[in-house]
Tab-separated table of C-alpha atoms in Angstrom:
chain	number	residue	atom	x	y	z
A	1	UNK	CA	31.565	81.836	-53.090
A	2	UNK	CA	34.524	84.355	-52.910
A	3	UNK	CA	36.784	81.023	-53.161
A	4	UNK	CA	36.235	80.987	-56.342
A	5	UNK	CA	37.131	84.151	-58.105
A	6	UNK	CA	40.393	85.216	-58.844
A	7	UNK	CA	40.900	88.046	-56.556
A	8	UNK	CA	44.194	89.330	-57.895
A	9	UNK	CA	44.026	89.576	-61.780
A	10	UNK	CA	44.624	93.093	-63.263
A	11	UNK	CA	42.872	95.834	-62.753
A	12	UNK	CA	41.738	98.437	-65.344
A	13	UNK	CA	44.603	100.722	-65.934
A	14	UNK	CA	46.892	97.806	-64.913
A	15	UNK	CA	49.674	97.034	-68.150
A	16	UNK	CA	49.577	93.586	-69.051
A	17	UNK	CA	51.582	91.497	-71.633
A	18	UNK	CA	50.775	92.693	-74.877
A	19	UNK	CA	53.397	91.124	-77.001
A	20	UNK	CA	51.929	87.708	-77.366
A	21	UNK	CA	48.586	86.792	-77.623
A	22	UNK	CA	45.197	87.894	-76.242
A	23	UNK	CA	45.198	84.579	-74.238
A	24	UNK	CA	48.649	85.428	-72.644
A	25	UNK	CA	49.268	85.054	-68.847
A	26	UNK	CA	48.267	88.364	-67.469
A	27	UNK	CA	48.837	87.473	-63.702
A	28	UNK	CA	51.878	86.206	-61.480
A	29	UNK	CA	52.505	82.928	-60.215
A	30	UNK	CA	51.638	83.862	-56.732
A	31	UNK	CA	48.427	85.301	-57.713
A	32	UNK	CA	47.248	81.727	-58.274
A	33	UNK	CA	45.201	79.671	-55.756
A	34	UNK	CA	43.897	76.722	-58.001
A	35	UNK	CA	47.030	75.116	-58.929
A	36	UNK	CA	48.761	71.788	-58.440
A	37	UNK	CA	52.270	71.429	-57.034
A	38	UNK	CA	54.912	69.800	-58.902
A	39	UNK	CA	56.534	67.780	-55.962
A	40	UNK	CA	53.125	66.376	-54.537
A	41	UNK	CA	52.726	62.298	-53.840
A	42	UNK	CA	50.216	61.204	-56.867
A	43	UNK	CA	49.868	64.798	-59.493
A	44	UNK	CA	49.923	67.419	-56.595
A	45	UNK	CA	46.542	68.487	-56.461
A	46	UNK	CA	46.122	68.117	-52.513
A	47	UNK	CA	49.836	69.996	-51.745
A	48	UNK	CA	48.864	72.824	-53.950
A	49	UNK	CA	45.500	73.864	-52.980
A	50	UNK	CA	47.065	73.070	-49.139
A	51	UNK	CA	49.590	75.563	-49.806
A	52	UNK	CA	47.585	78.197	-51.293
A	53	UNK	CA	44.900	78.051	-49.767
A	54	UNK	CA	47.000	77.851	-46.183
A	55	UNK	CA	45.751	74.518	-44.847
A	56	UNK	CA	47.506	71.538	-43.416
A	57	UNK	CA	48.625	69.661	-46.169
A	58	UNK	CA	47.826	66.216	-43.517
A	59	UNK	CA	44.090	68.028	-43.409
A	60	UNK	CA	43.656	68.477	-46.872
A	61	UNK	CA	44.441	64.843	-47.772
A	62	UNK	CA	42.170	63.624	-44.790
A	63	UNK	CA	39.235	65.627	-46.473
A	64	UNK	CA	40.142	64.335	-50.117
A	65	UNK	CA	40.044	60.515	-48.621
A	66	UNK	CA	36.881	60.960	-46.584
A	67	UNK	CA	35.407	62.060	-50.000
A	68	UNK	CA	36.340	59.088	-51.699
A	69	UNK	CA	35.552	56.374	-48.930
A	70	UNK	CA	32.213	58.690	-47.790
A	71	UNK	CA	30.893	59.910	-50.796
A	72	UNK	CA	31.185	56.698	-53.229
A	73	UNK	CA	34.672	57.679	-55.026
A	74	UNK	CA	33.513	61.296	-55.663
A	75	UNK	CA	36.792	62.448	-54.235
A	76	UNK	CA	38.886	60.205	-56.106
A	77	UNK	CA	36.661	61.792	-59.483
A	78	UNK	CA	37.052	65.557	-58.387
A	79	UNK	CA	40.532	64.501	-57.983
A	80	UNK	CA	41.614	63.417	-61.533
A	81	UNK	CA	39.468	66.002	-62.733
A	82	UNK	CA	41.251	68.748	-61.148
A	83	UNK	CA	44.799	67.235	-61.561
A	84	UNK	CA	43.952	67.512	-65.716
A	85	UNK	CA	42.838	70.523	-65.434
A	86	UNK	CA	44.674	72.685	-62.932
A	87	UNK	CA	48.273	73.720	-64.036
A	88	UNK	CA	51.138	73.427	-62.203
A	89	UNK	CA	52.228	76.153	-59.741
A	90	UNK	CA	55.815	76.581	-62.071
A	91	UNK	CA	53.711	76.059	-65.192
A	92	UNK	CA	51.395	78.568	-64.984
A	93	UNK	CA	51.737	80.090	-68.315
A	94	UNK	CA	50.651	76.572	-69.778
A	95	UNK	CA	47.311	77.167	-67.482
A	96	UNK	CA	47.087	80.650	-69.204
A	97	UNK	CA	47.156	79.040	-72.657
A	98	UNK	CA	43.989	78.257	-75.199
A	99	UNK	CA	43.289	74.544	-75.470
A	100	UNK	CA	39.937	73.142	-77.294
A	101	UNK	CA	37.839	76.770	-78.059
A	102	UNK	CA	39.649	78.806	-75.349
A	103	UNK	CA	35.557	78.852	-74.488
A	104	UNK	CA	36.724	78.825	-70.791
A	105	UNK	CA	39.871	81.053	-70.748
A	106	UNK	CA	37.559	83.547	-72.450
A	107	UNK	CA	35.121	82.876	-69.341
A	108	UNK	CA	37.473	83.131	-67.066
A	109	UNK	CA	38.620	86.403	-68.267
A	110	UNK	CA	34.889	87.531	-68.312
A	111	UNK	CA	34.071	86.332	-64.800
A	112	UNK	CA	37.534	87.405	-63.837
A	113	UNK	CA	37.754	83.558	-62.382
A	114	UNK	CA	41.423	81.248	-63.008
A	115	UNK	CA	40.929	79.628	-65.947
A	116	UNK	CA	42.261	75.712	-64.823
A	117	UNK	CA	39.164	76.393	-61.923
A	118	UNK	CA	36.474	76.962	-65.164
A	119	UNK	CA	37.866	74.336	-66.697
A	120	UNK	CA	37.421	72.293	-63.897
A	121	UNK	CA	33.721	73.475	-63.239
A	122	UNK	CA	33.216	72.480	-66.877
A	123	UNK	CA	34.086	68.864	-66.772
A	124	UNK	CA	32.412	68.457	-63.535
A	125	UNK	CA	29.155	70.076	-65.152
A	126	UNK	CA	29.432	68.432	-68.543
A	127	UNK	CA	29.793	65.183	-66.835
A	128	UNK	CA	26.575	65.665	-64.798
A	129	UNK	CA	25.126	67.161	-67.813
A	130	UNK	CA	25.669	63.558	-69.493
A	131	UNK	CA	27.414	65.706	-72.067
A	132	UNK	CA	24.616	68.489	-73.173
A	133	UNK	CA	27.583	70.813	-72.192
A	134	UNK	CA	29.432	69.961	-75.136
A	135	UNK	CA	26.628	72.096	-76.953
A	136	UNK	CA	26.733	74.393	-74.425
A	137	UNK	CA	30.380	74.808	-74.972
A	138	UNK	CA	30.076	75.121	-79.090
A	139	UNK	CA	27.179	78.006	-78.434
A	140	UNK	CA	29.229	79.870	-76.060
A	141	UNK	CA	32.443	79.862	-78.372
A	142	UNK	CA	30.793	81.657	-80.974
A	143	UNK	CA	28.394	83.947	-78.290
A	144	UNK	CA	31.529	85.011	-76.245
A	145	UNK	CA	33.585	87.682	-77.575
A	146	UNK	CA	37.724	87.137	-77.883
A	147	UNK	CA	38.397	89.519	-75.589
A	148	UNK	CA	35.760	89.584	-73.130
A	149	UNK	CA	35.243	92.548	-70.969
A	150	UNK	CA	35.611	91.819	-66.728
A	151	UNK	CA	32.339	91.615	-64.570
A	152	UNK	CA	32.719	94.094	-61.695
């Protein structure tokens, strides 16, 4: 489950930028695991978790593929969900940004988690969810606080 959390945001004491706005980037580019490369064959997904994640970029297009064909097009789904939602390794301030809400950048700041990864988790949950999430995702904006304290 360690995957999944950010492992190099910040850490208390830690100056971050201050002169734009509370949902400013506050990590490098490098820090980044979930991202999508910009020179990848279809929108980069499979290159850019290969790369950060230190796999074979052959592998991790074998495993995306054996998804699709095994698991009735799931892979090809979890692909076009994570190629709208994860930014762009030179882009990564857009990833940083709020869009609808900024429900899940405010997670992700809470759960110290990248927030194109919650975003992801979202639209795979509100899909299963048949769309329940959606209220789910108007409860939380008001519940969670603009600046959201990190879990330790």
């Amino acid at each position: 489950i360690r995957i999944f959390c950010h492992i190099s945001k910040p850490e208390r004491g830690e100056t971050m930028n201050t002169t734009t706005s509370p949902f400013a980037s506050r990590a490098t580019d490098q820090d980044y695991k979930w991202v999508r490369a910009s020179d990848g064959m279809l929108a980069g997904v499979c290159k850019g978790l290969a790369d950060s994640f230190k796999v074979p970029l052959w592998a991790m297009r074998l495993i995306w593929v054996l998804a699709t064909l095994l698991a009735f097009g799931t892979g090809l789904l979890v692909y076009a969900i994570l190629a709208y939602c994860l930014p762009e390794r030179n882009r990564i301030s857009l990833g940083e940004q709020r869009k609808f809400l900024g429900v899940c950048l405010r997670l992700s700041r809470a759960f110290n988690m990248e927030a194109g990864l919650v975003r992801a988790l979202t639209v795979v949950i509100g899909i299963a969810s048949l769309g329940i999430t959606v209220v789910g995702y108007v409860i939380l904006h008001f519940v969670v606080p603009e600046r959201p304290t990190p879990l330790r």
